[in-house]
PDB file of C-alpha atoms in Angstrom:
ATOM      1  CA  UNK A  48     -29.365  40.111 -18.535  1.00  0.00           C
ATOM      2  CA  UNK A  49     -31.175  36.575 -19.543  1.00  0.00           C
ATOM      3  CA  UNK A  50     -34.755  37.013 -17.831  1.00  0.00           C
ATOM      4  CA  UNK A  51     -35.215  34.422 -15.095  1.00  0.00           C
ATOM      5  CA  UNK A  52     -38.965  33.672 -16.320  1.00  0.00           C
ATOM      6  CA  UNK A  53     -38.398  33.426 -19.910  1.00  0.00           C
ATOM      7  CA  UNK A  54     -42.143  32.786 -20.068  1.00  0.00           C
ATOM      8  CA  UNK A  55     -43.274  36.021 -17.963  1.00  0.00           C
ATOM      9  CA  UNK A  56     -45.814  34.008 -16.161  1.00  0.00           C
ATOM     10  CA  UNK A  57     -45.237  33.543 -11.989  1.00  0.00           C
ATOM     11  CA  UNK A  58     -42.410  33.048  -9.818  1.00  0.00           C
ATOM     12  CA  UNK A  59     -39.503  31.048 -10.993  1.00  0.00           C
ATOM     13  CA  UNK A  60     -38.648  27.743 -10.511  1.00  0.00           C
ATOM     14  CA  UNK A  61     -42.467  27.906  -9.446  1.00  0.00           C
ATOM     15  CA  UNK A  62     -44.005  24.118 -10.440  1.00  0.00           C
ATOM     16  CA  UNK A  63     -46.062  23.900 -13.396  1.00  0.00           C
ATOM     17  CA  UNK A  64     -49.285  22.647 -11.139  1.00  0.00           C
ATOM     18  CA  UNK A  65     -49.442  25.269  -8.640  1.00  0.00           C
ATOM     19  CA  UNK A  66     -48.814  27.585 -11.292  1.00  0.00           C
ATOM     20  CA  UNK A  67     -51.516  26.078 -13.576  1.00  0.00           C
ATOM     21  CA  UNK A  68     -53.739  26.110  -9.666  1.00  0.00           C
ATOM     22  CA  UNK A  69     -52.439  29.627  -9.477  1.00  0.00           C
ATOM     23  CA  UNK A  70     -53.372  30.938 -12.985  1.00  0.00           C
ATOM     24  CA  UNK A  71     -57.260  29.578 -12.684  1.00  0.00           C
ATOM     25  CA  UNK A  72     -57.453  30.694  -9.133  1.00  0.00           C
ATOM     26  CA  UNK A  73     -57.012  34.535 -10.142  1.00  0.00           C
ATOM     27  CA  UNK A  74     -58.714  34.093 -13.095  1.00  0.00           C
ATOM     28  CA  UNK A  75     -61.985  33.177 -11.498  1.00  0.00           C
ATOM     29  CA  UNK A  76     -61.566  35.767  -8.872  1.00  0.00           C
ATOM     30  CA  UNK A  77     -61.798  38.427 -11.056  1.00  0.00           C
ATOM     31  CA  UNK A  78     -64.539  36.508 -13.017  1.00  0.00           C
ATOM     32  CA  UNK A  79     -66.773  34.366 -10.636  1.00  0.00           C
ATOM     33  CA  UNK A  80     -68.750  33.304 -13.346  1.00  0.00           C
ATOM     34  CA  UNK A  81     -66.291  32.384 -15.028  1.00  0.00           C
ATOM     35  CA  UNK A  82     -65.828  28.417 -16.614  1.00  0.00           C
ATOM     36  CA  UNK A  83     -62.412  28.035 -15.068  1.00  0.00           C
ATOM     37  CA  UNK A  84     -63.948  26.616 -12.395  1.00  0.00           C
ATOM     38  CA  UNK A  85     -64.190  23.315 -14.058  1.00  0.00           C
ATOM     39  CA  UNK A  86     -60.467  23.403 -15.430  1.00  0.00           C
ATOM     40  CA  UNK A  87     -59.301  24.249 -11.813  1.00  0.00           C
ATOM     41  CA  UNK A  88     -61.470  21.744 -10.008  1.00  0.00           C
ATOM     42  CA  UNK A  89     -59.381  19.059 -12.329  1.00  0.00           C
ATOM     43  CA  UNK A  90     -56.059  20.587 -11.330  1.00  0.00           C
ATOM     44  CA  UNK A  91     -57.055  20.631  -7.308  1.00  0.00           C
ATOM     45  CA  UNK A  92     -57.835  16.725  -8.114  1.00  0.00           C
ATOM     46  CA  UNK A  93     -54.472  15.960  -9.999  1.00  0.00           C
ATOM     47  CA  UNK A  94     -52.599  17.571  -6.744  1.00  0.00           C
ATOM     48  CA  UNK A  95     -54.841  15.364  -4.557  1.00  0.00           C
ATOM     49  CA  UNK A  96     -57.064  18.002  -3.146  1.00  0.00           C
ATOM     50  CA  UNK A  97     -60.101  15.862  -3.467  1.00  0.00           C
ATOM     51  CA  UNK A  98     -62.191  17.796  -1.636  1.00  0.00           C
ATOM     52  CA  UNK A  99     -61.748  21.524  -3.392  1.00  0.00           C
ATOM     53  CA  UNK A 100     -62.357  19.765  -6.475  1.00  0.00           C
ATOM     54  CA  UNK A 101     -65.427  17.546  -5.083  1.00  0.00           C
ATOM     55  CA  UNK A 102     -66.914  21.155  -3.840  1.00  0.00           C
ATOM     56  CA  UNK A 103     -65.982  23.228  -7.096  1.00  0.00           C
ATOM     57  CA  UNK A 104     -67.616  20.603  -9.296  1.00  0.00           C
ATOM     58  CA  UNK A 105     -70.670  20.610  -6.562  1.00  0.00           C
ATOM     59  CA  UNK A 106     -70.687  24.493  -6.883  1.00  0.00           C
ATOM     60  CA  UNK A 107     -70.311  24.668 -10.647  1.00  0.00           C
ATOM     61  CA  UNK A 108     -73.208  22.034 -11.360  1.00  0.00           C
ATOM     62  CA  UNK A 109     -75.246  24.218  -9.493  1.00  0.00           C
ATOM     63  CA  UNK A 110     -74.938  27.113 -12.022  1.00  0.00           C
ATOM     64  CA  UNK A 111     -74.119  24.399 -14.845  1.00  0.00           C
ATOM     65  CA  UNK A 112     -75.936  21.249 -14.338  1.00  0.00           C
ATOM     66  CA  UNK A 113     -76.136  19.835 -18.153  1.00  0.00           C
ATOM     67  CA  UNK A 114     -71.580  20.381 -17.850  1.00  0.00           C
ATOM     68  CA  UNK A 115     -70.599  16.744 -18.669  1.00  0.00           C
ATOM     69  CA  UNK A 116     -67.196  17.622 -18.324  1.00  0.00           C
ATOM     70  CA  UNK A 117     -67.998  18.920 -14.661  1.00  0.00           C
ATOM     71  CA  UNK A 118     -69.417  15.587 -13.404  1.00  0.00           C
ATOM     72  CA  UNK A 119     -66.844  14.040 -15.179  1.00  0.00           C
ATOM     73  CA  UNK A 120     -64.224  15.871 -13.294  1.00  0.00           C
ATOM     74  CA  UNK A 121     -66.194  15.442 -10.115  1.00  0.00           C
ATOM     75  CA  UNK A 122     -66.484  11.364 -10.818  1.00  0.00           C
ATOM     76  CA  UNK A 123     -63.317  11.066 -10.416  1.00  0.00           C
ATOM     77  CA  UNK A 124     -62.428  13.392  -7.648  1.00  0.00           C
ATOM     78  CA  UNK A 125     -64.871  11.120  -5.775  1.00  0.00           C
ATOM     79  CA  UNK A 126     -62.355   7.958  -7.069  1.00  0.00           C
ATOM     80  CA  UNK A 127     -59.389   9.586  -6.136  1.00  0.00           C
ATOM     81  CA  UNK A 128     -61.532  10.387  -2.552  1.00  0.00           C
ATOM     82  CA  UNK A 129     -62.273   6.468  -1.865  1.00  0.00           C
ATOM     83  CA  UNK A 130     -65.762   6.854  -2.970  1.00  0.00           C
ATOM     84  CA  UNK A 131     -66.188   4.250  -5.912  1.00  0.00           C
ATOM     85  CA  UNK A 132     -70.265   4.573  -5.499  1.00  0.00           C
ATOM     86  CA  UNK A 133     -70.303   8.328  -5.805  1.00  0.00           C
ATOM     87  CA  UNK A 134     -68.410   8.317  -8.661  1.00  0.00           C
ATOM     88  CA  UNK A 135     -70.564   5.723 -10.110  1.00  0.00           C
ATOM     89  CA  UNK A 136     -73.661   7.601  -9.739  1.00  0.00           C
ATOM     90  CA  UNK A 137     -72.389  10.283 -11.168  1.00  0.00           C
ATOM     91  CA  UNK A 138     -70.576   8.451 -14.095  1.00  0.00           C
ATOM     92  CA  UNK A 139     -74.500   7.400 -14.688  1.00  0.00           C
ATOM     93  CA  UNK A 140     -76.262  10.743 -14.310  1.00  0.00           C
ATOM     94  CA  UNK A 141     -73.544  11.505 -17.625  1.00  0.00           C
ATOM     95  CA  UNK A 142     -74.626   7.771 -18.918  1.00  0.00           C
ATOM     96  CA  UNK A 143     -78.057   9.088 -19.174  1.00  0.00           C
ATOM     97  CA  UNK A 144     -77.543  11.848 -21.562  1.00  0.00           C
ATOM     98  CA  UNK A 145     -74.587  10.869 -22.956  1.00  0.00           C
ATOM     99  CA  UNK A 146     -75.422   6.598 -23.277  1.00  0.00           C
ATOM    100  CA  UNK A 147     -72.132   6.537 -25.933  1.00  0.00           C
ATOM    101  CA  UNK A 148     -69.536   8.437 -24.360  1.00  0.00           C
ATOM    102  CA  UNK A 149     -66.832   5.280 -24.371  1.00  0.00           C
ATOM    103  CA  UNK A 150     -64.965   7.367 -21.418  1.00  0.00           C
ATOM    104  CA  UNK A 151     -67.232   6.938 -19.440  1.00  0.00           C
ATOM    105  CA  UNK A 152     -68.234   3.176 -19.680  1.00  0.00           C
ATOM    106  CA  UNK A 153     -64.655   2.500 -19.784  1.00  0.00           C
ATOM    107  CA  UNK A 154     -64.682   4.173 -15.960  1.00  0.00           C
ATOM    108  CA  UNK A 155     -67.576   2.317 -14.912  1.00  0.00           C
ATOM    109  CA  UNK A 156     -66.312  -0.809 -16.075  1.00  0.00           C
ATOM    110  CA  UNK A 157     -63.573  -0.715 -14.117  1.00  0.00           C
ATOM    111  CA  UNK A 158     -65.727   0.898 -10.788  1.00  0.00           C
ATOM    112  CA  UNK A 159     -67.462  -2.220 -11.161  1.00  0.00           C
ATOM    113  CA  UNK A 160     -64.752  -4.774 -11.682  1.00  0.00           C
ATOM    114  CA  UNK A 161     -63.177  -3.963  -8.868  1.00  0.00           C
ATOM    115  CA  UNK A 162     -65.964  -3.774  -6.508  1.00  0.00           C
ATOM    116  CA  UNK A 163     -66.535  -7.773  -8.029  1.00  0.00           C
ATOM    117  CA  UNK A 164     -69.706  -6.876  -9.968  1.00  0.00           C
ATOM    118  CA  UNK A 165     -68.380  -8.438 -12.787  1.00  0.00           C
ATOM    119  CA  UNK A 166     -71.459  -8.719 -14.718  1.00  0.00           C
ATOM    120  CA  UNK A 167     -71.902  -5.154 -14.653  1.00  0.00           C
ATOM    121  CA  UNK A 168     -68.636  -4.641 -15.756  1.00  0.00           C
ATOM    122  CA  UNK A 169     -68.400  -6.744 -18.822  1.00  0.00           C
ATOM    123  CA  UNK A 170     -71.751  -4.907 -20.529  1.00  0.00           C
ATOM    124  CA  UNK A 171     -70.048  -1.800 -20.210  1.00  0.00           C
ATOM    125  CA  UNK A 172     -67.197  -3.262 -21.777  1.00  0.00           C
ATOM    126  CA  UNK A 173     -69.077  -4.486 -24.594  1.00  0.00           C
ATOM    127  CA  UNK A 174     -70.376  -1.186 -24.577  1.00  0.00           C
ATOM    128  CA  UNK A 175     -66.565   0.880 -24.887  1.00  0.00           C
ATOM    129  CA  UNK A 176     -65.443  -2.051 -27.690  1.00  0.00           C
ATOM    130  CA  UNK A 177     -68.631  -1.236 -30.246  1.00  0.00           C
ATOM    131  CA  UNK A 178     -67.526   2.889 -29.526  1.00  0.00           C
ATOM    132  CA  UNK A 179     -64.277   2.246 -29.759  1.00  0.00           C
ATOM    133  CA  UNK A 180     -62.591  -0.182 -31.779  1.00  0.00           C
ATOM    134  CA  UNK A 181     -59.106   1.048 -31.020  1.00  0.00           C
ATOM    135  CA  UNK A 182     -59.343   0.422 -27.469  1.00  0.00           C
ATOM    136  CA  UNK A 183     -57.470  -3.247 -27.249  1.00  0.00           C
ATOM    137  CA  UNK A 184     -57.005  -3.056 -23.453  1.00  0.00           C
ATOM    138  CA  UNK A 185     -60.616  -3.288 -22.649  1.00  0.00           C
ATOM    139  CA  UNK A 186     -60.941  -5.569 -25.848  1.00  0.00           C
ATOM    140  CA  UNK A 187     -58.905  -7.682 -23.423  1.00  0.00           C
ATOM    141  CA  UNK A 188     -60.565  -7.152 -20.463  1.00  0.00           C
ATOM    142  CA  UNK A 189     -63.722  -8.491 -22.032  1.00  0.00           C
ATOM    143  CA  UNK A 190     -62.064 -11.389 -23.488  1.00  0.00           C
ATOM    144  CA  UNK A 191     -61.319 -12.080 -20.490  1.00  0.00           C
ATOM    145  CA  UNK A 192     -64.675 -11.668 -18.468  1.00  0.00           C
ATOM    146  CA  UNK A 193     -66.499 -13.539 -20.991  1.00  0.00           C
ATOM    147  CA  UNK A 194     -64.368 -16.497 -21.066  1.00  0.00           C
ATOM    148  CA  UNK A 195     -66.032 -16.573 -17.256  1.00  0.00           C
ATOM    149  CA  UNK A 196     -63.325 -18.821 -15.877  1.00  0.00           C
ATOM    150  CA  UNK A 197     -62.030 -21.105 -18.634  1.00  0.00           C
ATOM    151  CA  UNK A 198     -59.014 -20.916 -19.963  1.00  0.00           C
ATOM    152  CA  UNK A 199     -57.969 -20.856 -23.624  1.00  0.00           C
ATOM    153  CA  UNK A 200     -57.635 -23.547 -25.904  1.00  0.00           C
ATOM    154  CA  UNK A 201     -53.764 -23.690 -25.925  1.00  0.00           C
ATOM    155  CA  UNK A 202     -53.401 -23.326 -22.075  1.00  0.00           C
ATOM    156  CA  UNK A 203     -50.975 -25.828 -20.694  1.00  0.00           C
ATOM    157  CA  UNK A 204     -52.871 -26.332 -17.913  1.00  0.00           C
ATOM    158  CA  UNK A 205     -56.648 -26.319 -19.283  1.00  0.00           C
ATOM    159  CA  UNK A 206     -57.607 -29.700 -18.502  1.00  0.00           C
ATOM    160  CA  UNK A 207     -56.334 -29.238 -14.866  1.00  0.00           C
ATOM    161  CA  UNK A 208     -58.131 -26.234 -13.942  1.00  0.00           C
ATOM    162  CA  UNK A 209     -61.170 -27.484 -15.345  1.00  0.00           C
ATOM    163  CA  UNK A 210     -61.949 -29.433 -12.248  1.00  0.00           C
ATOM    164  CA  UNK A 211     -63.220 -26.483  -9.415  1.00  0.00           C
ATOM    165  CA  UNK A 212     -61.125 -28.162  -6.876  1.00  0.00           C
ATOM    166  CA  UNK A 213     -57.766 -26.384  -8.531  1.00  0.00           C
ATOM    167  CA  UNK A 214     -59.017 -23.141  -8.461  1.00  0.00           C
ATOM    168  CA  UNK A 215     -57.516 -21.816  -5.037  1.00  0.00           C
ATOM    169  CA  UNK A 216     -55.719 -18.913  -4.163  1.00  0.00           C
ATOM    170  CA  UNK A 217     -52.261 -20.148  -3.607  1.00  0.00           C
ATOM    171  CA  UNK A 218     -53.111 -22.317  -8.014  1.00  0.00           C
ATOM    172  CA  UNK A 219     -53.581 -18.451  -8.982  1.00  0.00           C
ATOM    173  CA  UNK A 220     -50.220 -16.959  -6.959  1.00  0.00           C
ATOM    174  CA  UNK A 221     -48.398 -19.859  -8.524  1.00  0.00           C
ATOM    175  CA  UNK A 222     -49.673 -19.432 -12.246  1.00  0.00           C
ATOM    176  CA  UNK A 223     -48.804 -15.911 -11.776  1.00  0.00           C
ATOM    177  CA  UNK A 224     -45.447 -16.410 -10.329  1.00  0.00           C
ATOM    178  CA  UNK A 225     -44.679 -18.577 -13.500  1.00  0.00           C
ATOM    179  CA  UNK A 226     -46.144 -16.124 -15.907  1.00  0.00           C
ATOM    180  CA  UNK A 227     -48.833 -17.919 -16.417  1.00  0.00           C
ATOM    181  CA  UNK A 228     -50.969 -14.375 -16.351  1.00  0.00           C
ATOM    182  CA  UNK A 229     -54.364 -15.952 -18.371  1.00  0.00           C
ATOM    183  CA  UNK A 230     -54.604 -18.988 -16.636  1.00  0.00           C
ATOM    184  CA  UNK A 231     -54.323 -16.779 -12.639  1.00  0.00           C
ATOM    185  CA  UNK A 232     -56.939 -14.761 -13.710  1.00  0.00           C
ATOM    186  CA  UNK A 233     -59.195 -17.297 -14.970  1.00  0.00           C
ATOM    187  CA  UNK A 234     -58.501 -18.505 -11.203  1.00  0.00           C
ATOM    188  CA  UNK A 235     -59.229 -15.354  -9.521  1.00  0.00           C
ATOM    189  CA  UNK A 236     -62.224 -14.507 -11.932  1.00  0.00           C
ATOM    190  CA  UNK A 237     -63.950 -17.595 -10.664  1.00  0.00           C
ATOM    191  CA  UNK A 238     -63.066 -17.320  -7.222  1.00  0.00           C
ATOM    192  CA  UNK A 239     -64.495 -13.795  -7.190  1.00  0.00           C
ATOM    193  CA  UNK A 240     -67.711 -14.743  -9.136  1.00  0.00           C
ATOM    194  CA  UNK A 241     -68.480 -17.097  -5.950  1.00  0.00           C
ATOM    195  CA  UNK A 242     -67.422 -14.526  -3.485  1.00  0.00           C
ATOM    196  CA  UNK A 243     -67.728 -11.086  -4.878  1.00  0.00           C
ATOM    197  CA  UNK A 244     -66.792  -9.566  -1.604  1.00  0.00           C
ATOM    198  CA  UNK A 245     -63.713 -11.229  -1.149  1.00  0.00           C
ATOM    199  CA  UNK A 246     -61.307  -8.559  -0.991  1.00  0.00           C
ATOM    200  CA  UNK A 247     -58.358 -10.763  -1.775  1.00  0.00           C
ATOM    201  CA  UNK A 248     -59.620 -12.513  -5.099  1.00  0.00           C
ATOM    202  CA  UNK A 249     -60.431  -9.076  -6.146  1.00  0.00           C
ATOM    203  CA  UNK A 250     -57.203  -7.751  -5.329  1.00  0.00           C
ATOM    204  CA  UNK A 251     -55.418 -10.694  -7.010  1.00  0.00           C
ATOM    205  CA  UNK A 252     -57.552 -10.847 -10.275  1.00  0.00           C
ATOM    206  CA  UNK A 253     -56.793  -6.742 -10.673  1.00  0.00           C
ATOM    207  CA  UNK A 254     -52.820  -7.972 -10.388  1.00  0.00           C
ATOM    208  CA  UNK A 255     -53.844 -10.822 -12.952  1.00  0.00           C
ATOM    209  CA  UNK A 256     -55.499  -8.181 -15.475  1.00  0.00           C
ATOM    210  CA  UNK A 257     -52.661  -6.095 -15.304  1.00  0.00           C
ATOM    211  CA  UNK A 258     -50.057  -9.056 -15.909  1.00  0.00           C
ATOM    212  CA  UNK A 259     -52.027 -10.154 -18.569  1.00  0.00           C
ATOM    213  CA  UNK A 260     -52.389  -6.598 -20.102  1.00  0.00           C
ATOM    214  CA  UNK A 261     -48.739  -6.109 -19.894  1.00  0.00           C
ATOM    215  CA  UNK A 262     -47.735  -9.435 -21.365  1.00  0.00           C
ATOM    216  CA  UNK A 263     -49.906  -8.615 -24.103  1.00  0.00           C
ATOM    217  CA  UNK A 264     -48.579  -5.078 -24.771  1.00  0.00           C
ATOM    218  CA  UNK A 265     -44.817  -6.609 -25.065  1.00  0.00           C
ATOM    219  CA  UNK A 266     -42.131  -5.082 -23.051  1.00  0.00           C
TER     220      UNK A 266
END
């Protein structure tokens, strides 16, 4: 008779996270010093249990406090929790030990962009393209932040949004809506750069980035 579990590990049919949650779970039972905390406090935060993870990570840093790997892991637990700041602060406790991990400033980057400190975010940018050349999304991204607001060369409409007066909301939702990905977020880069806590250019000049990422990538 075929063997229901040809791989002899858990129930069957059982899905691959809870049996990955299940695996670490008894393994640092019988071991509570063991390191699979930290791969377990990752798998709690891919299954959105923020808070396990957030505590794990808390508990584990206690014992292991130089873990990079831990505070990574708990960074992001505190994204996936709605807590942009706490992640930040930890993403720069790592920053401080670690001032080239490209991971990281890549993270922070993007903490920053979207909270409109846009500043902030392009010298971690510049920071992720000198540690990794490879990396031609955020090679974009920082095209894009430096051009602060101007539009290329070659864009159709360059001479009109030159003038402040065109850069509105509805000028960006139209240049998107016509494909016109550069030239919106140009729009809502400027527009957030005079009101950084506008939720709506912010929210607009992410959907820009990711148009124009897209666009660039090819379908």
């Amino acid at each position: 008779m075929a063997n229901p579990n040809p791989q002899g590990d858990g129930a069957a049919g059982e899905d691959p996270a809870a049996g990955a949650i299940r695996r670490y779970e008894e393994r640092l039972a019988k071991d509570p010093a063991s390191l699979a905390f930290a791969p377990l406090a990752d798998a709690y935060r891919r299954v959105g249990r923020t808070q396990e993870a957030i505590n794990l990570c808390r508990e584990g840093l206690g014992r292991f406090p130089h873990y990079t790997t831990v505070r990574l892991i708990l960074a992001k637990a505190h994204l996936d929790d709605g807590d942009p700041e706490a992640a930040l602060a930890e993403l720069g406790v790592i920053l401080q030990s670690s001032p080239k991990d490209a991971q990281v400033h890549r993270l922070a980057a993007g903490i920053h962009r979207r909270a409109g400190r846009l500043e902030e975010a392009r010298q971690h940018l510049e920071h992720v393209v000198k540690l990794d050349g490879g990396d031609r999304e955020s090679r974009l991204l920082l095209e894009t932040l430096a051009a602060e607001g101007r539009t290329s060369e070659g864009s159709p409409l360059g001479r009109v949004l030159a003038d402040d007066t065109f850069a509105t909301m509805s000028m960006g939702a139209l240049c998107l809506e016509q494909g016109l990905s550069d030239e919106a977020a140009q729009i809502f880069l400027r527009l957030t750069r005079k009101h950084p806590v506008d939720d709506r250019a912010r929210a607009r000049l992410e959907e820009a980035l990711r148009a124009k990422t897209q666009k660039r990538k090819g379908p």
